Short mmCIF file of C-alpha atoms (C1' of nucleotides) in Angstrom, two decimals:
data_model
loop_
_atom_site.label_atom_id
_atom_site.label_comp_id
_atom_site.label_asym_id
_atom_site.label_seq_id
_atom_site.Cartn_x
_atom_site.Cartn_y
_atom_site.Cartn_z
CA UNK J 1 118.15 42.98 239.96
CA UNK J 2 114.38 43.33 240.13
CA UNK J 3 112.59 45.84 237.45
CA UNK J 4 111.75 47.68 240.68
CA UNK J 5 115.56 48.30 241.03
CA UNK J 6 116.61 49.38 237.97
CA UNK J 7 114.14 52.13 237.63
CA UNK J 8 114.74 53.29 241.12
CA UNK J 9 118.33 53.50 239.12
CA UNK J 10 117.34 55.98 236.78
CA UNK J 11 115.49 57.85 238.61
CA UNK J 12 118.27 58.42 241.35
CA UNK J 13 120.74 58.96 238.12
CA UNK J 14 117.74 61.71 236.95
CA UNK J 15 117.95 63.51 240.21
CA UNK J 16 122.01 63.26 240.37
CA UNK J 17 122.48 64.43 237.20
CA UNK J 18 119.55 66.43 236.33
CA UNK J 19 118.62 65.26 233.30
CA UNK J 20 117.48 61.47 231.60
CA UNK J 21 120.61 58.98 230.67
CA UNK J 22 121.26 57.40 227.86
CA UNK J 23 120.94 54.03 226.81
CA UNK J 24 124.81 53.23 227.32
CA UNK J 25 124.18 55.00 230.66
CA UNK J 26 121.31 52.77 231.64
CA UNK J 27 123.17 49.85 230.28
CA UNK J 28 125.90 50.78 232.98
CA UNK J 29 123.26 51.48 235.37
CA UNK J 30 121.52 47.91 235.53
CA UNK J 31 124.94 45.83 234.77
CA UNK J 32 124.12 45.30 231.19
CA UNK J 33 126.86 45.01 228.80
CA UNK J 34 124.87 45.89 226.00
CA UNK J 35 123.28 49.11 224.84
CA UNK J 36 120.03 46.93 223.25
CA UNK J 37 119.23 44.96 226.50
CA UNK J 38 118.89 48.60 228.25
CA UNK J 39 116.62 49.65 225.50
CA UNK J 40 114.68 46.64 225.78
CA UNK J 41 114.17 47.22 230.26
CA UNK J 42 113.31 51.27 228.83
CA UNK J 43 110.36 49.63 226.44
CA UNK J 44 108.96 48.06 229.39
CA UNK J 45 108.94 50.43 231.54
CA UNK J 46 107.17 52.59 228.72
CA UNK J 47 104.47 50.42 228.45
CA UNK J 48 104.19 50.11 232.12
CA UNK J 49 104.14 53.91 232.07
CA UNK J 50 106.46 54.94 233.96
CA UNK J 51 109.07 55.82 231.64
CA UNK J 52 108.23 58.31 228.25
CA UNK J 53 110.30 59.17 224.82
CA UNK J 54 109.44 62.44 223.21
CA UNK J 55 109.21 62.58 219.41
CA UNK J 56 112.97 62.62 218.72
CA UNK J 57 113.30 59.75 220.74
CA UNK J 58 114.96 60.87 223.71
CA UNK J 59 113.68 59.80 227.40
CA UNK J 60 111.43 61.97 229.45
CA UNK J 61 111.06 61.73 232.95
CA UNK J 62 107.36 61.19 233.88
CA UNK J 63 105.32 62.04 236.84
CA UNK J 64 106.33 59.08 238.69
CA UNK J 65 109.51 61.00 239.09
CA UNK J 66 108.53 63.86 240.59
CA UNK J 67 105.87 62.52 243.04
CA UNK J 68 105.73 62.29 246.49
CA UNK J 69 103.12 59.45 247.98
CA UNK J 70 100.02 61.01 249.12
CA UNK J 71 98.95 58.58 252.10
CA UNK J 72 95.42 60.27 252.87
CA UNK J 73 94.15 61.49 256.13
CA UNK J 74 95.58 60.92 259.78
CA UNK J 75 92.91 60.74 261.67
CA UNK J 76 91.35 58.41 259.35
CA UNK J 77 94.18 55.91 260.29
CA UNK J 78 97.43 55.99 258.79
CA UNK J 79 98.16 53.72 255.69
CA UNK J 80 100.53 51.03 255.15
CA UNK J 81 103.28 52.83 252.38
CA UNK J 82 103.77 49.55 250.98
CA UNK J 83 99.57 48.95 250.22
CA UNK J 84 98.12 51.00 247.17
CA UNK J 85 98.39 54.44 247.41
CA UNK J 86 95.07 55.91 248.67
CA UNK J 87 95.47 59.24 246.61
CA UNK J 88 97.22 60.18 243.65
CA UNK J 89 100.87 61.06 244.28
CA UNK J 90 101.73 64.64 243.30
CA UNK J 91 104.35 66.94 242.48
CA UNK J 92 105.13 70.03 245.05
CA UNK J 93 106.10 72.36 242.48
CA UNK J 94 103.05 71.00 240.32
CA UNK J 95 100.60 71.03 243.05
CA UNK J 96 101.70 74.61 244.73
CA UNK J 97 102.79 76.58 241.52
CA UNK J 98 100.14 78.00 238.69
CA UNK J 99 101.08 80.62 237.52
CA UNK J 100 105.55 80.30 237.78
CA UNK J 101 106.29 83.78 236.80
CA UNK J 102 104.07 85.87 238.40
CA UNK J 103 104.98 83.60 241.69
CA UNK J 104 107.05 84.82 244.98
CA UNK J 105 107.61 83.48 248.66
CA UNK J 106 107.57 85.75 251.62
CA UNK J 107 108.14 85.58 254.71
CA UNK J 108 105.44 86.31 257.26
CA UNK J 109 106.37 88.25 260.55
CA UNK J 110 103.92 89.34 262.92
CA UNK J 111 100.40 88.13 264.49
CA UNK J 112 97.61 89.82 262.65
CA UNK J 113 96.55 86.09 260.46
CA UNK J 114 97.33 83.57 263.88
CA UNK J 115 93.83 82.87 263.78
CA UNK J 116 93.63 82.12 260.28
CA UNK J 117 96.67 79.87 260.74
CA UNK J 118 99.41 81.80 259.74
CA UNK J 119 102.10 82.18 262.40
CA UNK J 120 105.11 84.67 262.79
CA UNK J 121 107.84 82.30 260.59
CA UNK J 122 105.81 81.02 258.20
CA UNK J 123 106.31 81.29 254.34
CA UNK J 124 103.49 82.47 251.72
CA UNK J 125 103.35 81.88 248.02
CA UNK J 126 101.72 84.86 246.53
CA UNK J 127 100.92 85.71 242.80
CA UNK J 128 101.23 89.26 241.60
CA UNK J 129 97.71 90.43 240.71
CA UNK J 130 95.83 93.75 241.45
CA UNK J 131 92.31 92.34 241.73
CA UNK J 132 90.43 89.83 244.88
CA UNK J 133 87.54 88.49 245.74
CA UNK J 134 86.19 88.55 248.92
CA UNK J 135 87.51 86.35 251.14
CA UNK J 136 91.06 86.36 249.74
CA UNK J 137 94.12 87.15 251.73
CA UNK J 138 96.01 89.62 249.94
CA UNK J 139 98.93 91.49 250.33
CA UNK J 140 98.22 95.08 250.24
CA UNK J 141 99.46 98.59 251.16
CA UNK J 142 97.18 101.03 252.83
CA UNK J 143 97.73 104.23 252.96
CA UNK J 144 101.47 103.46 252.56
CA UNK J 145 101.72 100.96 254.72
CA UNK J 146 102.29 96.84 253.52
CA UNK J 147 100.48 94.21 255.43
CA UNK J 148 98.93 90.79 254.85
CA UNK J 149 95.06 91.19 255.70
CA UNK J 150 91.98 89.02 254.73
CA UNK J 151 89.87 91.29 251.69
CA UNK J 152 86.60 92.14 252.88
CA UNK J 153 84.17 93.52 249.74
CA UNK J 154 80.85 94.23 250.23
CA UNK J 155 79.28 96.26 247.70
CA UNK J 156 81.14 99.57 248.10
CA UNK J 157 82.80 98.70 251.63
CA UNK J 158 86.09 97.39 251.22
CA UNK J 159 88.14 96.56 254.48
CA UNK J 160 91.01 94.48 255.41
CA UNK J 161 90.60 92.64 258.18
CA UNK J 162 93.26 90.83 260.45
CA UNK J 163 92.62 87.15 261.88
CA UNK J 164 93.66 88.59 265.41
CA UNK J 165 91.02 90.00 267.70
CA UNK J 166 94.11 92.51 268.87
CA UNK J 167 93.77 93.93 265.67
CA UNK J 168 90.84 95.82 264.20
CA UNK J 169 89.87 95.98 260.80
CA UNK J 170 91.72 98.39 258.41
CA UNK J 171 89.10 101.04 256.65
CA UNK J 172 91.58 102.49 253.67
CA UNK J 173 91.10 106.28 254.18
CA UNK J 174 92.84 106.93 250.69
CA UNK J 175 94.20 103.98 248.46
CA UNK J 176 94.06 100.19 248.70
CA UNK J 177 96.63 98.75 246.48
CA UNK J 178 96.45 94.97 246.61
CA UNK J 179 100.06 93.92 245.28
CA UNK J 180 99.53 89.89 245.37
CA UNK J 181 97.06 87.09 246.39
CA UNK J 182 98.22 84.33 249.34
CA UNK J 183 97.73 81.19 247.25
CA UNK J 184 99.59 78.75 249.60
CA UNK J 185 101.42 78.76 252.94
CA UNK J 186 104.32 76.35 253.82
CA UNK J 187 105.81 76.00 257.37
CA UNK J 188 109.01 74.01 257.97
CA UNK J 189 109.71 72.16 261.15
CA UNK V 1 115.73 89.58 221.29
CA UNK V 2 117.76 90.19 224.36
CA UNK V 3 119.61 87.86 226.37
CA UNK V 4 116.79 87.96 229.00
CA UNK V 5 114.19 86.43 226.71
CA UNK V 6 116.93 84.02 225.33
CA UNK V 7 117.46 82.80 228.79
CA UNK V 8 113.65 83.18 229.45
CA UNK V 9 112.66 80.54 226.11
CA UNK V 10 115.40 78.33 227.27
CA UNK V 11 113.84 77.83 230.58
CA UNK V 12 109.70 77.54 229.00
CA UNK V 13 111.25 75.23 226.40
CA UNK V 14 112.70 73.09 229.67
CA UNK V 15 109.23 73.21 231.30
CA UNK V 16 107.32 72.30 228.00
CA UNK V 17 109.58 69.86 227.19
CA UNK V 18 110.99 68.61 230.76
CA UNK V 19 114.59 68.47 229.07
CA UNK V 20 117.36 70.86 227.91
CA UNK V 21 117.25 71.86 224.13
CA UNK V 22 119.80 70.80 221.86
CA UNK V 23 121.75 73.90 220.45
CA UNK V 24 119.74 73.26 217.22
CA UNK V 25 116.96 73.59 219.43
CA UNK V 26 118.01 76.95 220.83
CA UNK V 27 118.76 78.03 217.52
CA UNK V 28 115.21 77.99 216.33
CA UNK V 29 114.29 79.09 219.42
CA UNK V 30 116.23 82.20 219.60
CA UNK V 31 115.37 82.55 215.84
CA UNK V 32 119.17 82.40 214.61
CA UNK V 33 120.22 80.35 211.37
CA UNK V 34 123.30 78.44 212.67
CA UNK V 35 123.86 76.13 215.61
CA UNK V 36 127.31 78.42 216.47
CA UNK V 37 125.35 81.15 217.49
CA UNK V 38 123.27 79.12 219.70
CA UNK V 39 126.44 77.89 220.96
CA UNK V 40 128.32 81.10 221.87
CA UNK V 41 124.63 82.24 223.24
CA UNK V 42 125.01 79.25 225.37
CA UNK V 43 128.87 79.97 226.38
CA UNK V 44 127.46 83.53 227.67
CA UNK V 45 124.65 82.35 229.88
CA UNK V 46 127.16 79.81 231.30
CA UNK V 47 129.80 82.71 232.02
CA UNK V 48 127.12 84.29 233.73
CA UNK V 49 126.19 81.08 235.70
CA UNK V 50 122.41 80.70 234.35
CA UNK V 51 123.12 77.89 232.42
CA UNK V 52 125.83 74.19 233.09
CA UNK V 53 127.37 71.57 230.96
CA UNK V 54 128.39 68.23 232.54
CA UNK V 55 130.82 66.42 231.48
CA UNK V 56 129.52 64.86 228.53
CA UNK V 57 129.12 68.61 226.80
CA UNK V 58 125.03 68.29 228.14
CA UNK V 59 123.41 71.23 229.12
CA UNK V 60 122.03 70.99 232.48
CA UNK V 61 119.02 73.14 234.35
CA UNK V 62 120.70 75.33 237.32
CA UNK V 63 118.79 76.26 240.07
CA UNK V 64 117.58 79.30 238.03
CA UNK V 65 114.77 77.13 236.83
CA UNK V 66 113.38 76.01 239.52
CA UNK V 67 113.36 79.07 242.15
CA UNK V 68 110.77 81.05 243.01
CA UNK V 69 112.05 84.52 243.97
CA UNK V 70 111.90 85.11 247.51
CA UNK V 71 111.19 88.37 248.43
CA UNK V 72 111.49 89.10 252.10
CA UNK V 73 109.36 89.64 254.77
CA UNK V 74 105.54 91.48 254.75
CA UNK V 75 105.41 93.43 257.12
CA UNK V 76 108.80 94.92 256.53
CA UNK V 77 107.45 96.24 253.40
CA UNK V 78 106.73 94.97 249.82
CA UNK V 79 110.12 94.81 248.14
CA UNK V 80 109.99 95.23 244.27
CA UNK V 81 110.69 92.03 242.26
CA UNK V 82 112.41 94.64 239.65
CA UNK V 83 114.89 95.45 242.36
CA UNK V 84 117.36 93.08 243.35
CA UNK V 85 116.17 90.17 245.70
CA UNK V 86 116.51 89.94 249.40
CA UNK V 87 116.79 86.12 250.02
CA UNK V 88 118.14 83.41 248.14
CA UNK V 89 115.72 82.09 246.07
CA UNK V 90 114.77 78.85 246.40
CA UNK V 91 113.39 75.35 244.73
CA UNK V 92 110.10 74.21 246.69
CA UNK V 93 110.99 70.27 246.70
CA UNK V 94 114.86 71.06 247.52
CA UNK V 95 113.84 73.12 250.29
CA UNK V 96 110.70 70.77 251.69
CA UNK V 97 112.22 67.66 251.16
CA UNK V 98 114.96 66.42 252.34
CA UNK V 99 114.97 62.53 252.60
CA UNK V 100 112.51 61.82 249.30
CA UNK V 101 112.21 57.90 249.68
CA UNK V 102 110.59 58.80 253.57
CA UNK V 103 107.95 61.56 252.81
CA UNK V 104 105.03 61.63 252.48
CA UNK V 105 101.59 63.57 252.28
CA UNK V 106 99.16 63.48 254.57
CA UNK V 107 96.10 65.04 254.80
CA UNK V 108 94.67 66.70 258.31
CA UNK V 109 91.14 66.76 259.61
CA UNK V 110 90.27 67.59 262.55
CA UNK V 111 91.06 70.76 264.85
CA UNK V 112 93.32 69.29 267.54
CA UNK V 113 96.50 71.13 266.63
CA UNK V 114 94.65 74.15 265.30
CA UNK V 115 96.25 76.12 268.06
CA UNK V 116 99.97 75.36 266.03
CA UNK V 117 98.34 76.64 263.16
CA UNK V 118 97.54 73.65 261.77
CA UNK V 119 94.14 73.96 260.20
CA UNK V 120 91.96 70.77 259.17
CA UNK V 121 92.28 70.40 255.41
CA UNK V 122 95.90 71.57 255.69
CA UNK V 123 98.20 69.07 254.10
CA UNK V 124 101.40 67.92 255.87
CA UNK V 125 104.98 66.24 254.87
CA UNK V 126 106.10 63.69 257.13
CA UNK V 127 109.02 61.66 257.35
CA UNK V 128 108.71 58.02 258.41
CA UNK V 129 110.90 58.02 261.56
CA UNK V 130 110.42 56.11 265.05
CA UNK V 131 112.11 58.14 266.88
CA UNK V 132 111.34 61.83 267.45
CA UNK V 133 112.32 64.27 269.89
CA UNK V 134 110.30 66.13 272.35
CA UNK V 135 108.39 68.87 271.17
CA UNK V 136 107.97 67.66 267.41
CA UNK V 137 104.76 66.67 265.98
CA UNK V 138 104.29 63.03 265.18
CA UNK V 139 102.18 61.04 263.83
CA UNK V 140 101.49 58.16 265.96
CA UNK V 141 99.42 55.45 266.88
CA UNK V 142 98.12 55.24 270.85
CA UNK V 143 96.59 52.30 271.76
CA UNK V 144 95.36 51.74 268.58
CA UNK V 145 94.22 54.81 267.38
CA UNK V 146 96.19 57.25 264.76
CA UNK V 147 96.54 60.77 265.68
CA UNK V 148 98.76 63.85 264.83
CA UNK V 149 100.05 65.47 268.21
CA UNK V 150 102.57 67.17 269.62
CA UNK V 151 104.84 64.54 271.54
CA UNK V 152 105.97 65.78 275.00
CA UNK V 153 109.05 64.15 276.64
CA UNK V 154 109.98 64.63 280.24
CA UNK V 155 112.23 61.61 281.57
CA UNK V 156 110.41 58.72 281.92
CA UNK V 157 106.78 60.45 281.17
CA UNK V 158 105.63 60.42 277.74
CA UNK V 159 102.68 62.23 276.50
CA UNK V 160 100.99 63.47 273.61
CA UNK V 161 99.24 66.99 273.70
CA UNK V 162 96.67 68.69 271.28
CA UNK V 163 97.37 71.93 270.24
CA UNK V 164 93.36 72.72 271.55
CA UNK V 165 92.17 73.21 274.49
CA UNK V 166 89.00 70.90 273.90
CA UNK V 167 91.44 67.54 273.99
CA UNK V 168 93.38 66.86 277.02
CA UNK V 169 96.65 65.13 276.67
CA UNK V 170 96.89 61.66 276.00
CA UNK V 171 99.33 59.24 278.07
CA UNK V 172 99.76 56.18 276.58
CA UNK V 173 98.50 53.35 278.65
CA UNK V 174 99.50 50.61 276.56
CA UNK V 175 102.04 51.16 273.77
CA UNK V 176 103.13 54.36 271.66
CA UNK V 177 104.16 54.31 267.96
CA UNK V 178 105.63 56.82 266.16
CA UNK V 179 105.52 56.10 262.64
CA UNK V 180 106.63 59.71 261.63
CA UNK V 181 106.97 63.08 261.91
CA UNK V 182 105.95 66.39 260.48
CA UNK V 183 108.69 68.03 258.85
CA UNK V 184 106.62 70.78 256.73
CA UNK V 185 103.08 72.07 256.24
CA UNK V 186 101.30 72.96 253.51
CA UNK V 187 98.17 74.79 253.38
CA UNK V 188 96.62 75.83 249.55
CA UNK V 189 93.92 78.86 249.11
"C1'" DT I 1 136.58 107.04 206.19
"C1'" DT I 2 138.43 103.56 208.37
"C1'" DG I 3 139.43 100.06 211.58
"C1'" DA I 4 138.11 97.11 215.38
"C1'" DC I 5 134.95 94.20 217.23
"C1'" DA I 6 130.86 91.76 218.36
"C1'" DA I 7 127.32 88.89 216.30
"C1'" DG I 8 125.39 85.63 212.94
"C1'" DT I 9 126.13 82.28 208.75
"C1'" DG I 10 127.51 78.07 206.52
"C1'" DT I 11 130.06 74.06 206.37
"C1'" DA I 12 132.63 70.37 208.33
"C1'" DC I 13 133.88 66.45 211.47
"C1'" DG I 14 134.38 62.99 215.04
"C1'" DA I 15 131.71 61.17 218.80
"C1'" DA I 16 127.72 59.61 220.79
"C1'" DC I 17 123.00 58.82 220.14
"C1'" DG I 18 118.76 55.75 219.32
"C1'" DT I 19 117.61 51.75 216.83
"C1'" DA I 20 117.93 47.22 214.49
"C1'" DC I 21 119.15 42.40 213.70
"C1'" DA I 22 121.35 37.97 214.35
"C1'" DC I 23 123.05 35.26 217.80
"C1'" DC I 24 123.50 33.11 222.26
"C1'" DT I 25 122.29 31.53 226.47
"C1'" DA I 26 119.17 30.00 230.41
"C1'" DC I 27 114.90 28.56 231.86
"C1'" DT I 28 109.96 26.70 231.38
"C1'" DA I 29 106.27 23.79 229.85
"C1'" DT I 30 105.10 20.05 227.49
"C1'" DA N 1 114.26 15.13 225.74
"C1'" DT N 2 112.81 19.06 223.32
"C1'" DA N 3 110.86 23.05 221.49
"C1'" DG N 4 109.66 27.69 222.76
"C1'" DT N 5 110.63 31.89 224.93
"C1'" DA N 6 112.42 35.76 227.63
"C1'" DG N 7 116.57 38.18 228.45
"C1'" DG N 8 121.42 39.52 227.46
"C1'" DT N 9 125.50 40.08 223.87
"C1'" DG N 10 127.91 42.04 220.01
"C1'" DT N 11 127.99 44.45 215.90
"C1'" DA N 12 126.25 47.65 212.67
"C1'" DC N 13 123.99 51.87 210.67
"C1'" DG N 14 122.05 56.33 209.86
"C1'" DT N 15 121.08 60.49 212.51
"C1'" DT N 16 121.96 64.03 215.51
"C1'" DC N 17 124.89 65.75 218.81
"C1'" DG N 18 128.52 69.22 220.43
"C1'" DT N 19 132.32 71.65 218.64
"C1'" DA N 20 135.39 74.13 215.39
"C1'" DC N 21 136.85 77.42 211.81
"C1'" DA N 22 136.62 80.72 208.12
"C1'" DC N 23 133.67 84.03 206.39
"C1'" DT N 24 130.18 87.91 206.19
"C1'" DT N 25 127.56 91.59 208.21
"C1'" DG N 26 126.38 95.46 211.25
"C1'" DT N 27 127.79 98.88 214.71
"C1'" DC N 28 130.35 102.24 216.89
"C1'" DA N 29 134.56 105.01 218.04
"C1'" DA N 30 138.39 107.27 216.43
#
DNA sequence: TTGACAAGTGTACGAACGTACACCTACTAT
DNA sequence: ATAGTAGGTGTACGTTCGTACACTTGTCAA
């Protein structure tokens, strides 16, 4: 069994079990019969980076774990998997997630953002905050009402405005009260 | 301290430290002198489904610690996280990906499928598959040229169509290869 | 005031953990 | 042929793990 193998190994025994084995474990894992050879495989694959121990000596899963392959851009032809990566592989949560607690998903029904890409179906990411900038799509309630709108602020003139020329902009005649910024949107196929 | 921010250190102290603590570990985290608290602590959460052992007496994440709350739809009104929560929540990567050694990221430029709400700069996921059906977006090469399109299957005809008005559809004149298809999109503010 | 009960303390114990060392193969280069 | 070396084996050791039990403390209802 290649090197290649065995840590494809662990990290298929990290994502069935949720958490690191243990040397005995990995032992099992790559056919060893002893405890020291698996230790030795871990050592390399430390140095190689692609394993990690914390301070009490237990195994970490790194980033290589995690990642999915980031191939670069389509139109700019699409890469061989198996040549170097073009861009630096990334984790979804890592990569879509700032701020975990103050992070939701909602759903997004209706038309008003279709021109701003956002369809009827899709799914935002939003994270609770009061304040935007200009520019921002927020989720706000005017005058008692909730709706996803693009923040206009200039000077005193505040509007939200939808990405739908069947829709005209929203003038708040009492209270704007921005409940959370759109900081990602996912579809699924 | 209540149970909430028990539960609540347990889960920073598995992002800090990307693994569970040991129940000496949750002992100084939860500020208590002896590991038996800790451990009928843990026995409670696990009662109450927040936390698992495995076989081995290991704790083990659930899906508590990955989910983002899902909170409904917009337009059907801003639910309040405080309340109780409409959808399931949800891990990003469980719910995005669902063959990990076949995705990948891909980055879009260009408009041509800006009419399915796919934006240039979005980012998609793609699966490396040959074969798609009619009506899925691919990524494919067409006489020697990579593009993302919708693929459009009608017996024996076989096109691929922009999502823009600007591009006509492309037949293939020559050959057609899929190398994979757009399972999820991912746009980031 | 008293009794019941939940919650935290301290100590103990076997099992499993990470680590170390001596030994034993194969293979490679000289 | 032979010496060196990388990789696997078996055993050993101290530490930490999860678990258990008896004890103390604080709280609340009767």
């Amino acid at each position: 069994m290649t090197i290649e193998q065995h840590f494809a190994n662990i990290v298929s025994f990290y994502y069935a079990n949720r958490r690191m084995p243990s040397y005995q474990e990995i032992a099992k894992l790559a056919q060893f019969r002893s405890k020291f050879a698996a230790l030795k495989l871990v050592n390399h694959l430390i140095e190689a980076g692609r394993l990690q121990k914390d301070a009490t000596g237990r195994l970490l899963p790194t980033r290589h774990f995690f990642e999915i392959p980031w191939l670069g851009s389509v139109v700019a032809g699409y890469p061989n998997p198996a040549e170097e990566e073009l861009l630096d592989p990334i984790s979804l949560e890592e990569f879509l997630v700032k701020n975990k607690q103050a992070t939701y998903m909602l759903n997004v029904t209706g038309d008003s953002m279709i021109d701003a890409g956002i369809m009827p179906g899709d799914i935002v990411l939003v994270e609770r905050r009061e304040h935007a900038k200009h520019g921002e799509i927020v989720v706000a309630q005017v005058d008692g009402e909730w709706t996803l709108k693009r923040l206009y602020k200039r000077g005193r003139k505040v509007s939200l405005e939808a990405a739908n020329k069947k829709y005209p902009p929203i003038v708040p005649k009492e209270e704007l009260r921005i409940a959370a910024v759109v900081c990602s949107l996912i579809r699924k196929y």
